[in-house]
mmCIF file of C-alpha atoms and ligand atoms in Angstrom:
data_model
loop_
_atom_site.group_PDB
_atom_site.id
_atom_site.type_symbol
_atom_site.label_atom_id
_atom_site.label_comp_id
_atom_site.label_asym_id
_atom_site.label_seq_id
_atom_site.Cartn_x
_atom_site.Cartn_y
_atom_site.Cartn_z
ATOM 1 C CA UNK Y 181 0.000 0.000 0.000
ATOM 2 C CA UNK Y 182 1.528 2.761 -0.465
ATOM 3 C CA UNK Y 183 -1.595 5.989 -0.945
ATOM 4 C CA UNK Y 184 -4.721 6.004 0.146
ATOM 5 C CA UNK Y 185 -7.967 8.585 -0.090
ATOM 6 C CA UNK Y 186 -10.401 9.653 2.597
ATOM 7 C CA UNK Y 187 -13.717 11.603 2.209
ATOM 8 C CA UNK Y 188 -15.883 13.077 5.065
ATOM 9 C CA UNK Y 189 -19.276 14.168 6.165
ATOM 10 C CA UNK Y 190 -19.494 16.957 8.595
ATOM 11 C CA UNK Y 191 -20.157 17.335 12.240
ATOM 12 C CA UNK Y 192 -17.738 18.379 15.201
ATOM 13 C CA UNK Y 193 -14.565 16.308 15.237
ATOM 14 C CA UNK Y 194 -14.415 15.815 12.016
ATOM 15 C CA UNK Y 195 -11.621 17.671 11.072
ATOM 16 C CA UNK Y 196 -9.190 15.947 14.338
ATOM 17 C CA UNK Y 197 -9.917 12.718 12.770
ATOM 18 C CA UNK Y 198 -8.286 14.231 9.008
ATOM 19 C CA UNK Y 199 -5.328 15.160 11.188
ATOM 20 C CA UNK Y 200 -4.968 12.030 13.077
ATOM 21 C CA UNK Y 201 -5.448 10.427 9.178
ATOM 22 C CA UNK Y 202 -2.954 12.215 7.413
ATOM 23 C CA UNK Y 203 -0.487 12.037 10.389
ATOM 24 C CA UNK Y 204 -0.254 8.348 10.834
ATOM 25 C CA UNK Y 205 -0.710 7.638 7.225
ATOM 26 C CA UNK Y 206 2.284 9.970 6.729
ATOM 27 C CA UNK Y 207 4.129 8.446 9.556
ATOM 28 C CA UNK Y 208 3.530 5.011 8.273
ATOM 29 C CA UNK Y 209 5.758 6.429 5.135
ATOM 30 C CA UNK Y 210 2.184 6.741 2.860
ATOM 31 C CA UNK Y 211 0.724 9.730 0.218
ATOM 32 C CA UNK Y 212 -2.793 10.938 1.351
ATOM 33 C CA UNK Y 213 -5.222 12.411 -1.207
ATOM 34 C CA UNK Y 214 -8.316 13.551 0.344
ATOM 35 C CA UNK Y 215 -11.534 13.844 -1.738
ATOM 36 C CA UNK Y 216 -13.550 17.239 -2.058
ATOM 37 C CA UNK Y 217 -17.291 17.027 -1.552
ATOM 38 C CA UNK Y 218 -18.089 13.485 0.090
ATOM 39 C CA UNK Y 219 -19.352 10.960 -2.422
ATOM 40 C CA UNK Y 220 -19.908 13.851 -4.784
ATOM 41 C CA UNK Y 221 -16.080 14.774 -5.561
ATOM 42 C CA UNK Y 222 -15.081 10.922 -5.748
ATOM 43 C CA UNK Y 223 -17.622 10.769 -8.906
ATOM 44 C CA UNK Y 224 -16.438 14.439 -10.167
ATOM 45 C CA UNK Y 225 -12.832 13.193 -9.526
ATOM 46 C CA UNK Y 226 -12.140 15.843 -7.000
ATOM 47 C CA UNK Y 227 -8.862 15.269 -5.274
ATOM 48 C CA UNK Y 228 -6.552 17.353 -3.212
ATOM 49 C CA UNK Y 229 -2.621 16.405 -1.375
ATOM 50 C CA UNK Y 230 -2.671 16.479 2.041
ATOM 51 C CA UNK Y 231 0.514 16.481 4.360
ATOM 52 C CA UNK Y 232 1.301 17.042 7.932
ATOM 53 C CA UNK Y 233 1.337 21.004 7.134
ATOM 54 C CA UNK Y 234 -2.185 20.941 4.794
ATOM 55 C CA UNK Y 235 -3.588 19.008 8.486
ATOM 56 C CA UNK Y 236 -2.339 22.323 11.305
ATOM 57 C CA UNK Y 237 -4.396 24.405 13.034
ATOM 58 C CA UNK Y 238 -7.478 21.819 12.014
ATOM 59 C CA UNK Y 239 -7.889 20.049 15.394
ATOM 60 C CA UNK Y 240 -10.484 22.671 17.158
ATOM 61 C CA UNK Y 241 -12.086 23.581 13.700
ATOM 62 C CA UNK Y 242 -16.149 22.522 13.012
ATOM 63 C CA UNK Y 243 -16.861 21.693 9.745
ATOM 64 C CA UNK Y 244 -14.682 19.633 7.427
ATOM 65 C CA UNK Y 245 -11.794 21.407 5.381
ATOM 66 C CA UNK Y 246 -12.398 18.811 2.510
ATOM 67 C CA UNK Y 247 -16.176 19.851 2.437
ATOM 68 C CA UNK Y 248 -19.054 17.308 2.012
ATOM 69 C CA UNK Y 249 -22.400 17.199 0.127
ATOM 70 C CA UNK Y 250 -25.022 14.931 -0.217
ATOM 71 C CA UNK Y 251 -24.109 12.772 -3.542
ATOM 72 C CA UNK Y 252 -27.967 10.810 -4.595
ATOM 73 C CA UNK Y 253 -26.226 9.952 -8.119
ATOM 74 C CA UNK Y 254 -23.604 7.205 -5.627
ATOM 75 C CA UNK Y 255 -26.676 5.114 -5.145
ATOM 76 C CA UNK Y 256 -26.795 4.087 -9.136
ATOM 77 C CA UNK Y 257 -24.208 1.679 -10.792
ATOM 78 C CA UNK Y 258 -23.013 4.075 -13.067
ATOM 79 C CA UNK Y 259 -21.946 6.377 -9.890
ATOM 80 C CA UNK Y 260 -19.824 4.094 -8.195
ATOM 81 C CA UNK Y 261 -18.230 2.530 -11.481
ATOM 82 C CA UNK Y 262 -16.752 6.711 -12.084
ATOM 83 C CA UNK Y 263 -15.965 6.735 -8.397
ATOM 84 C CA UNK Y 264 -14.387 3.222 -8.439
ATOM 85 C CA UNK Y 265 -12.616 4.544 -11.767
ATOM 86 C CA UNK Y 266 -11.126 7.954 -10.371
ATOM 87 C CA UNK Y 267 -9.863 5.865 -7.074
ATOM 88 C CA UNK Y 268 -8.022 3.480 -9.671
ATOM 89 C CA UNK Y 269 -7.354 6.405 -12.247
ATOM 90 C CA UNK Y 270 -5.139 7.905 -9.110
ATOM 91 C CA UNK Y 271 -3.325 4.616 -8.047
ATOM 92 C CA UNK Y 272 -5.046 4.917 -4.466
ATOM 93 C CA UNK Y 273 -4.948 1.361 -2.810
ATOM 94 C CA UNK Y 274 -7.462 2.209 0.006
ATOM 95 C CA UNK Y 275 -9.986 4.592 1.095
ATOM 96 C CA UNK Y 276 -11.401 6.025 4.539
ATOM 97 C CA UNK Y 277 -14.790 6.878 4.560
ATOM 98 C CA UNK Y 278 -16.164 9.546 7.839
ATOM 99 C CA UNK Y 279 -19.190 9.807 8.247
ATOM 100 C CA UNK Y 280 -22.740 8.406 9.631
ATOM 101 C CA UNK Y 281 -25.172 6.158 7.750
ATOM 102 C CA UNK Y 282 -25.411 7.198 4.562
ATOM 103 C CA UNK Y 283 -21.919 7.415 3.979
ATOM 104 C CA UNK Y 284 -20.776 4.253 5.490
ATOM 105 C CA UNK Y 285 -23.430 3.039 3.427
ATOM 106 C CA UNK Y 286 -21.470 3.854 0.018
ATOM 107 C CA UNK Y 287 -18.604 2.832 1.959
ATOM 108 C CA UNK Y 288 -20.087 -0.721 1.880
ATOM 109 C CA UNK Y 289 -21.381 -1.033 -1.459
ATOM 110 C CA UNK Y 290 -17.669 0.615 -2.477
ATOM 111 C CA UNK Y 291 -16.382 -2.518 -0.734
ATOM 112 C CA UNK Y 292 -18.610 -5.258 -1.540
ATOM 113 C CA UNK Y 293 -20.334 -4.552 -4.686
ATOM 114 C CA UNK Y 294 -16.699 -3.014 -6.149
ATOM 115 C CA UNK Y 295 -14.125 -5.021 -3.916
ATOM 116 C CA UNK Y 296 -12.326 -1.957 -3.305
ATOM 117 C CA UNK Y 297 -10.456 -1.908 0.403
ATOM 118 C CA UNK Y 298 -12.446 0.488 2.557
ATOM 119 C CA UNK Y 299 -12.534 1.344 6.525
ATOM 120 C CA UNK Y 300 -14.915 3.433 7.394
ATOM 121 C CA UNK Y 301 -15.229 6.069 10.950
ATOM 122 C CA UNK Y 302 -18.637 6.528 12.086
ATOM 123 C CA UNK Y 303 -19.412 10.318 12.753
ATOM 124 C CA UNK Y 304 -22.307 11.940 13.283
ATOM 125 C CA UNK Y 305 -24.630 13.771 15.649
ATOM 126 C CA UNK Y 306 -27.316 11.587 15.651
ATOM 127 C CA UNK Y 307 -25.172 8.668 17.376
ATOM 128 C CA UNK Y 308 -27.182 5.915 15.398
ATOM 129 C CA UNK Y 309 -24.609 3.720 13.531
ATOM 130 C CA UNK Y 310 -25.601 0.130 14.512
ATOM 131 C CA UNK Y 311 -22.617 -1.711 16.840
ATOM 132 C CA UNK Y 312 -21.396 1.686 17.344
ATOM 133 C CA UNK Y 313 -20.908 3.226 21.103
ATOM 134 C CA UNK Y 314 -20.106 6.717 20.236
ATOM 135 C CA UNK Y 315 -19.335 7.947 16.454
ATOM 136 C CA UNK Y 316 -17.368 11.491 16.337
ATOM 137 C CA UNK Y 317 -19.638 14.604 16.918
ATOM 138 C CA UNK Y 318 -22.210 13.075 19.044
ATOM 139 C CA UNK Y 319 -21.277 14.829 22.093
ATOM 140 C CA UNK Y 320 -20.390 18.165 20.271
ATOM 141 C CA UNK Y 321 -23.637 18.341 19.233
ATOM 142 C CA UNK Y 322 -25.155 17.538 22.792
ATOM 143 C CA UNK Y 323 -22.865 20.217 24.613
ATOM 144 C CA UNK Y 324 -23.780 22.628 21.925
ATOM 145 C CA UNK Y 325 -27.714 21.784 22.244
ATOM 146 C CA UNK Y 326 -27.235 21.487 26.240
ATOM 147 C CA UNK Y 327 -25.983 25.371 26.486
ATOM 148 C CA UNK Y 328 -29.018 26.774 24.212
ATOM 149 C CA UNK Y 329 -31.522 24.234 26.891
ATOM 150 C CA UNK Y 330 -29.555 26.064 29.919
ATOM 151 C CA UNK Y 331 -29.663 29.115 28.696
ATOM 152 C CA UNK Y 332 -33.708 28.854 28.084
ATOM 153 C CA UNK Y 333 -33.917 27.600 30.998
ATOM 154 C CA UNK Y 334 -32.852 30.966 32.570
ATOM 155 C CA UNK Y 335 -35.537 33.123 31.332
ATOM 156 C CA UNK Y 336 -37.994 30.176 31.323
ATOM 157 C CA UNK Y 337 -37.843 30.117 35.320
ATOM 158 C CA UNK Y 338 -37.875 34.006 35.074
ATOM 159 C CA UNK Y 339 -40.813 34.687 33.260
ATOM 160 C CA UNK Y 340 -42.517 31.037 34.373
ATOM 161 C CA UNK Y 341 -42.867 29.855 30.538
ATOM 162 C CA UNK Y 342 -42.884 26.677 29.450
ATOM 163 C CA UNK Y 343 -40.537 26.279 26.391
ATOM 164 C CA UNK Y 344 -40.632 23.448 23.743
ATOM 165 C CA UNK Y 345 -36.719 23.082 21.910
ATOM 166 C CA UNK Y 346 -36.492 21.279 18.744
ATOM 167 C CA UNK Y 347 -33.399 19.437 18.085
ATOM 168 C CA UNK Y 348 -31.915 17.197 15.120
ATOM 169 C CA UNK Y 349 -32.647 14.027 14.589
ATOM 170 C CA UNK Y 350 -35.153 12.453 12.282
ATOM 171 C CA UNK Y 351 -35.049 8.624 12.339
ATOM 172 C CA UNK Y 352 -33.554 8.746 16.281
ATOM 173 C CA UNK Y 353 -34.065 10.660 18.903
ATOM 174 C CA UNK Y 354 -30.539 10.178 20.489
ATOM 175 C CA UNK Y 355 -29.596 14.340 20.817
ATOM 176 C CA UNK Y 356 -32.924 14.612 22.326
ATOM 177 C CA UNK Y 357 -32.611 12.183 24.738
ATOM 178 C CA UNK Y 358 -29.465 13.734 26.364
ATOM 179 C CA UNK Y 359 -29.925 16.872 26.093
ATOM 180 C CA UNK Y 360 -33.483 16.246 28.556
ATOM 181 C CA UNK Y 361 -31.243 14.048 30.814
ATOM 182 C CA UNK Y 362 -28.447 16.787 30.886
ATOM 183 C CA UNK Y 363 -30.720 19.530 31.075
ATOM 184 C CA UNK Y 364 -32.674 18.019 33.650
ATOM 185 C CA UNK Y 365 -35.679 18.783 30.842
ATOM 186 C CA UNK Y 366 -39.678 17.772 31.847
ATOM 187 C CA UNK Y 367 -40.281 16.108 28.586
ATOM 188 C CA UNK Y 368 -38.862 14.421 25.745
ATOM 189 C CA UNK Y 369 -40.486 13.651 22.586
ATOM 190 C CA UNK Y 370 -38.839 10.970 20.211
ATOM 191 C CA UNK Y 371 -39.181 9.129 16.724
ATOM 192 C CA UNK Y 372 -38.644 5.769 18.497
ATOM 193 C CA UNK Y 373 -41.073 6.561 21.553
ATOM 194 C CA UNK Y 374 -45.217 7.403 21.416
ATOM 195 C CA UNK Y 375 -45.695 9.819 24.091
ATOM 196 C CA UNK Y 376 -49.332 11.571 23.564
ATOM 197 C CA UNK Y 377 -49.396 14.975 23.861
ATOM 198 C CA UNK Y 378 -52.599 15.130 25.739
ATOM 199 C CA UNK Y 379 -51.165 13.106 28.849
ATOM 200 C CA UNK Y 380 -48.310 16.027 28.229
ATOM 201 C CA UNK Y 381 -50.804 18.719 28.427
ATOM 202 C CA UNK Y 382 -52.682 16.701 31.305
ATOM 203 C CA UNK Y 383 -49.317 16.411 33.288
ATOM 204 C CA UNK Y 384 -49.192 20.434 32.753
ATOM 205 C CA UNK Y 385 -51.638 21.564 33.944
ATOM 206 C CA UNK Y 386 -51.406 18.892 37.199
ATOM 207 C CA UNK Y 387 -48.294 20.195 38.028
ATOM 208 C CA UNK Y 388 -49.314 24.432 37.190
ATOM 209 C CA UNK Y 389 -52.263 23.037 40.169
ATOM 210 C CA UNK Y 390 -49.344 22.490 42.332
ATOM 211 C CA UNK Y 391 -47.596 25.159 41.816
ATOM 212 C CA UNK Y 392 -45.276 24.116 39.387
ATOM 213 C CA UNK Y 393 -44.209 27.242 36.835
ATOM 214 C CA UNK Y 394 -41.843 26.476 33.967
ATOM 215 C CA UNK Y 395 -41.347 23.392 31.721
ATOM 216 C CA UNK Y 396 -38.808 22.606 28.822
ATOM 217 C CA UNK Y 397 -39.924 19.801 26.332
ATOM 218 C CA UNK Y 398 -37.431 18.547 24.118
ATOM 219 C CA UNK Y 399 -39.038 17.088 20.756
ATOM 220 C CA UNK Y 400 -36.404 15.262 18.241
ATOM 221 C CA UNK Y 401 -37.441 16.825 14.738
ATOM 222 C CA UNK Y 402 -38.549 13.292 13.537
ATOM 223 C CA UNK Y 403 -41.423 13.186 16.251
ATOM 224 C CA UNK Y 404 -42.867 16.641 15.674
ATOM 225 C CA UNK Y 405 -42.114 19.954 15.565
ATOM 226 C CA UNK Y 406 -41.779 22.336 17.859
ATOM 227 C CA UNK Y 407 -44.578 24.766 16.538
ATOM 228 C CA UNK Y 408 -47.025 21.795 16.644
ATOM 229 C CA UNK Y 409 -45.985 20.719 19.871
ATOM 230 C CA UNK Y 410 -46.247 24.342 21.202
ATOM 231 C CA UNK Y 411 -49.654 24.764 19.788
ATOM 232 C CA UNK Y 412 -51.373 21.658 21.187
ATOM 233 C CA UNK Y 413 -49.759 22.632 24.811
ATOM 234 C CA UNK Y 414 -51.184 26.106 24.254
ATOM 235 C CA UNK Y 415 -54.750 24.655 23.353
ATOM 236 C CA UNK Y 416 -54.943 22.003 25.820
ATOM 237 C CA UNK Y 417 -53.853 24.025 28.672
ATOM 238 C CA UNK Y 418 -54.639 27.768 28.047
ATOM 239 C CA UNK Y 419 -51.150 28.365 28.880
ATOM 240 C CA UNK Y 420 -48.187 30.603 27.226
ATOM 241 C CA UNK Y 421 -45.455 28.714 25.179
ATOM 242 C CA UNK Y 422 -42.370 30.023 23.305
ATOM 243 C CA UNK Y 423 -40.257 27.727 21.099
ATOM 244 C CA UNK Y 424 -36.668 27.182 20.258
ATOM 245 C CA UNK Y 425 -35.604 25.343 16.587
ATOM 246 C CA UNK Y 426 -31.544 24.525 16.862
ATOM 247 C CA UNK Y 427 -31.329 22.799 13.665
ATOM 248 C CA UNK Y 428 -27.964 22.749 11.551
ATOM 249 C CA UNK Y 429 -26.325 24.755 14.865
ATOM 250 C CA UNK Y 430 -25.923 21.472 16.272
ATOM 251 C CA UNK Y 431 -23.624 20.157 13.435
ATOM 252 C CA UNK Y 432 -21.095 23.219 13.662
ATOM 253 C CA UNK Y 433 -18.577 24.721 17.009
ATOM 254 C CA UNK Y 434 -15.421 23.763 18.157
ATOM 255 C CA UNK Y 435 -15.598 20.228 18.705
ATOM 256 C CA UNK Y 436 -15.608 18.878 22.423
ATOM 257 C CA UNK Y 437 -12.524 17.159 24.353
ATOM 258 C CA UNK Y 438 -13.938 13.875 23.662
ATOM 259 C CA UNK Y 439 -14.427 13.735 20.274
ATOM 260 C CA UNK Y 440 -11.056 15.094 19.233
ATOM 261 C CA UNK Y 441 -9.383 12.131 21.038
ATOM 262 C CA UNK Y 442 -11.904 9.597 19.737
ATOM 263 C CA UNK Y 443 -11.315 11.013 16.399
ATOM 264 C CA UNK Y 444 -8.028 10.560 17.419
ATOM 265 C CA UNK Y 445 -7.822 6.937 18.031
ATOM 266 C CA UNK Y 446 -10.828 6.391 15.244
ATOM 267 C CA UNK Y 447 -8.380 7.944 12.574
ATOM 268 C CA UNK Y 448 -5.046 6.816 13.762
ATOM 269 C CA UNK Y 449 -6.860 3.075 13.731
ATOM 270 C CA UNK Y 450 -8.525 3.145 10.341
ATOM 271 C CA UNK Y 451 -4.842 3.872 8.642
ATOM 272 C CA UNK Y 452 -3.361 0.841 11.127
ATOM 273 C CA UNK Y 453 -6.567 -1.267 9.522
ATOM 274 C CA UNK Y 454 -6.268 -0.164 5.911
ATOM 275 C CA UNK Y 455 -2.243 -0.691 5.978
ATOM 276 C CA UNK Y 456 -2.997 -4.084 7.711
ATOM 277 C CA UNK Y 457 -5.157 -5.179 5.418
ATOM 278 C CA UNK Y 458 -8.587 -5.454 7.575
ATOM 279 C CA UNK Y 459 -10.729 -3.614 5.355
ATOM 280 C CA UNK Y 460 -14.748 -3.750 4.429
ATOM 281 C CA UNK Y 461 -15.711 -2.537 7.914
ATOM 282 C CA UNK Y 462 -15.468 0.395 10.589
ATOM 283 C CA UNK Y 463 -13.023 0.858 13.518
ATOM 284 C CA UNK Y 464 -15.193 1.898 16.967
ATOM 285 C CA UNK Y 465 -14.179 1.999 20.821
ATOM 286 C CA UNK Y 466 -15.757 -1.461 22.514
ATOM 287 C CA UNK Y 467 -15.580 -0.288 25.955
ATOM 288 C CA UNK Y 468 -12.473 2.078 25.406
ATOM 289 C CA UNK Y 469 -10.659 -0.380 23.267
ATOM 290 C CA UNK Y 470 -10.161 -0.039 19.591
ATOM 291 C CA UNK Y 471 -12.391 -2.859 17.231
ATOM 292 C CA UNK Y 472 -13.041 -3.227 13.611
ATOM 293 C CA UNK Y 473 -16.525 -4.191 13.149
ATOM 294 C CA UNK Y 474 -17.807 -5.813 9.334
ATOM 295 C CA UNK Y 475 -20.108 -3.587 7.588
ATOM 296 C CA UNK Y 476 -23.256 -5.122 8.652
ATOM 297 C CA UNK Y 477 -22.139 -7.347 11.091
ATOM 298 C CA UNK Y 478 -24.735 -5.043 14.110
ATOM 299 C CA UNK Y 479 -27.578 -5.159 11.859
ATOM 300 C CA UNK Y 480 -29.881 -2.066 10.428
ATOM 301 C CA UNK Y 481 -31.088 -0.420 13.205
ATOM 302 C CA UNK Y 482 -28.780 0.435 16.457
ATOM 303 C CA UNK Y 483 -30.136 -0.920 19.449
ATOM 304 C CA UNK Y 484 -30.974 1.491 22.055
ATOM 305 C CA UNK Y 485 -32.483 1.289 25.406
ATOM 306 C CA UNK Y 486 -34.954 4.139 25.137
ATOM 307 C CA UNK Y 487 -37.413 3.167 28.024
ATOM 308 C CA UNK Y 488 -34.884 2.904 30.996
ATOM 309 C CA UNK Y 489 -33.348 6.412 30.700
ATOM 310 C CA UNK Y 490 -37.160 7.853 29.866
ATOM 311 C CA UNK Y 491 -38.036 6.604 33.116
ATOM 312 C CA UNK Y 492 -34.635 8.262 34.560
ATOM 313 C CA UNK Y 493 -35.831 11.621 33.147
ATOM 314 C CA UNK Y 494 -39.277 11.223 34.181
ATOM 315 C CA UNK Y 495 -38.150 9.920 38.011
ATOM 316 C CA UNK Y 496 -35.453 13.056 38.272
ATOM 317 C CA UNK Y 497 -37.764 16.279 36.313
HETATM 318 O O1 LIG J 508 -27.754 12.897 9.820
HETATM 319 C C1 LIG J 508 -27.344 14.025 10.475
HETATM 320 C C2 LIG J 508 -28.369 15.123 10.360
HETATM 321 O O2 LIG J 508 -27.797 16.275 10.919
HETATM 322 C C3 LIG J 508 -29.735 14.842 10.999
HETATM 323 O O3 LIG J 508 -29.775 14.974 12.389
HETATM 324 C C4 LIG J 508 -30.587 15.852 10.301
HETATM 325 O O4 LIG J 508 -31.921 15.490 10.317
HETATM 326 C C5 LIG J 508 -30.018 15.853 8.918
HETATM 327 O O5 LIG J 508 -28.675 15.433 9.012
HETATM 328 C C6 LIG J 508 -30.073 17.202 8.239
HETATM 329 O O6 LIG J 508 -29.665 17.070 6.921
HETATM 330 P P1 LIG J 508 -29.303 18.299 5.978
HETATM 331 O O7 LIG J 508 -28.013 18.854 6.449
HETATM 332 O O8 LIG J 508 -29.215 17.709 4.614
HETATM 333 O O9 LIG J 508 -30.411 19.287 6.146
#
């Protein structure tokens, strides 16, 4: 082996894991293109050189410096055969994939349907690649969400509101989950869950009876949205609500402590992989210890266990 490519998605971390890519790689005595626009730029043929100096300064940065986008054509034959092409076109031997689903999705199909050597590194906010304890940016996005929650929660005990926040996530409710744990939050509202509103408004307008004054409701944006959610609590109860939509703020700021140095480990393994020949699967921490897990091998969905830490939040609010 002697060069390999890596593309990205973007979330917080993202950029420490290029670094810890292009360090080892380069370490390990190897050339390190890195592909422009996700999935997109491996069709277009969008490479760029990176070396230790084109990697400085990145480690605290949001974002990705190689840029992403989404990339629909990848999912048809004649998408993959260009991108399959342009790896081969460049001599590459082997190519990192960051990113969440979707992208380790193409990863796959890159691997199996193409039987070129791929590792991929899950990141992304929403924390739902199957077999995977923590992918890169999932606690960015959590302390980023957790200071807007505190912060509403100031003026919501002030002026005795009751605030609904809508955060990311539209197949898992993951961000929402902790951020009503770590915000100490009355309500959470999730894709995976069916909490009716109207035993919401009910518990409302128990608790305004004894006294109670502010509430924040967290609702993932694949359950509802905030405006709906808002509405009904308004109707139901008679009472005031204001809202809060986070959206895309979650994927940017400086990336936290703990992803850097699990994009740290995640990058500096997936070169060790790729160079060792273990390809066609991810590199994760299994209770702090580096694996490589098959693509597939933890199924579709991740497995998640929702009902204990919704009775947590509902025991502690
Ligand atoms: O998959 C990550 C994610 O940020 C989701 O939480 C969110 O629903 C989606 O991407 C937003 O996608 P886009 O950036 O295309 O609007």
């Amino acid at each position: 082996m002697t060069k390999i490519a890596l593309l990205t998605r973007d979330c917080g971390g993202v950029n420490a894991a290029i670094r810890a890519v292009v360090r080892t790689a380069v370490a390990q005595g190897l050339l390190v293109e890195g592909v422009l626009r996700g999935f997109e730029g491996l069709m277009n043929g969008e490479f760029v050189a990176l070396d230790r100096r084109s990697v400085s300064n990145i480690i605290g940065l949001g974002g990705t410096i190689l840029k992403t986008a989404r990339a629909d054509r990848f999912r048809a034959e004649e998408g993959q055969k260009a991108a399959v092409a342009n790896l081969r076109a460049r001599a590459i031997d082997g190519l990192i994939v960051i990113g969440g689903n979707g992208s380790l999705a193409g990863a796959r199909t890159l691997a199996e349907r193409h039987g070129f050597p791929v590792v991929g590194i899950p990141a992304t906010i929403d924390n739902d690649v199957p077999g995977v304890e923590s992918a890169i940016g999932a606690d960015t996005a959590v302390n980023v969400a957790l200071d807007a929650v505190d912060k509403l929660r100031d003026t919501a005990t002030s002026l005795e509101r009751i605030f609904v926040v809508e955060v990311m996530g539209r197949k898992c409710g993951w961000i929402a989950m902790q951020v009503a744990l770590a915000g100490g939050c009355e309500e959470v509202l999730l894709p995976e869950k069916d909490v009716p509103v109207g035993a919401l408004c009910e518990e409302i307008k128990q608790g305004r009876r004894q006294g109670k004054a502010s509430w924040i409701i967290v609702v993932a944006e694949g359950r509802s949205s905030a405006s709906d959610i808002a509405s009904a609590v308004t109707a139901a109860t008679g009472l005031e609500t204001r809202i809060a939509v986070l959206g895309h703020i979650q994927r940017g700021g400086r990336p936290t402590a703990m992803d850097r140095i699990l994009a740290a480990r995640l990058g500096h393994a997936a070169v060790e992989a790729l160079a060792e020949g273990r390809t066609g699967g991810l590199v994760h921490l299994d209770c702090g210890r580096v694996a490589f897990l098959p693509f597939g091998a933890a199924g579709d969905v991740k497995k998640t266990d929702i009902e204990s830490d919704y009775h947590l939040l509902k025991v502690l609010s």
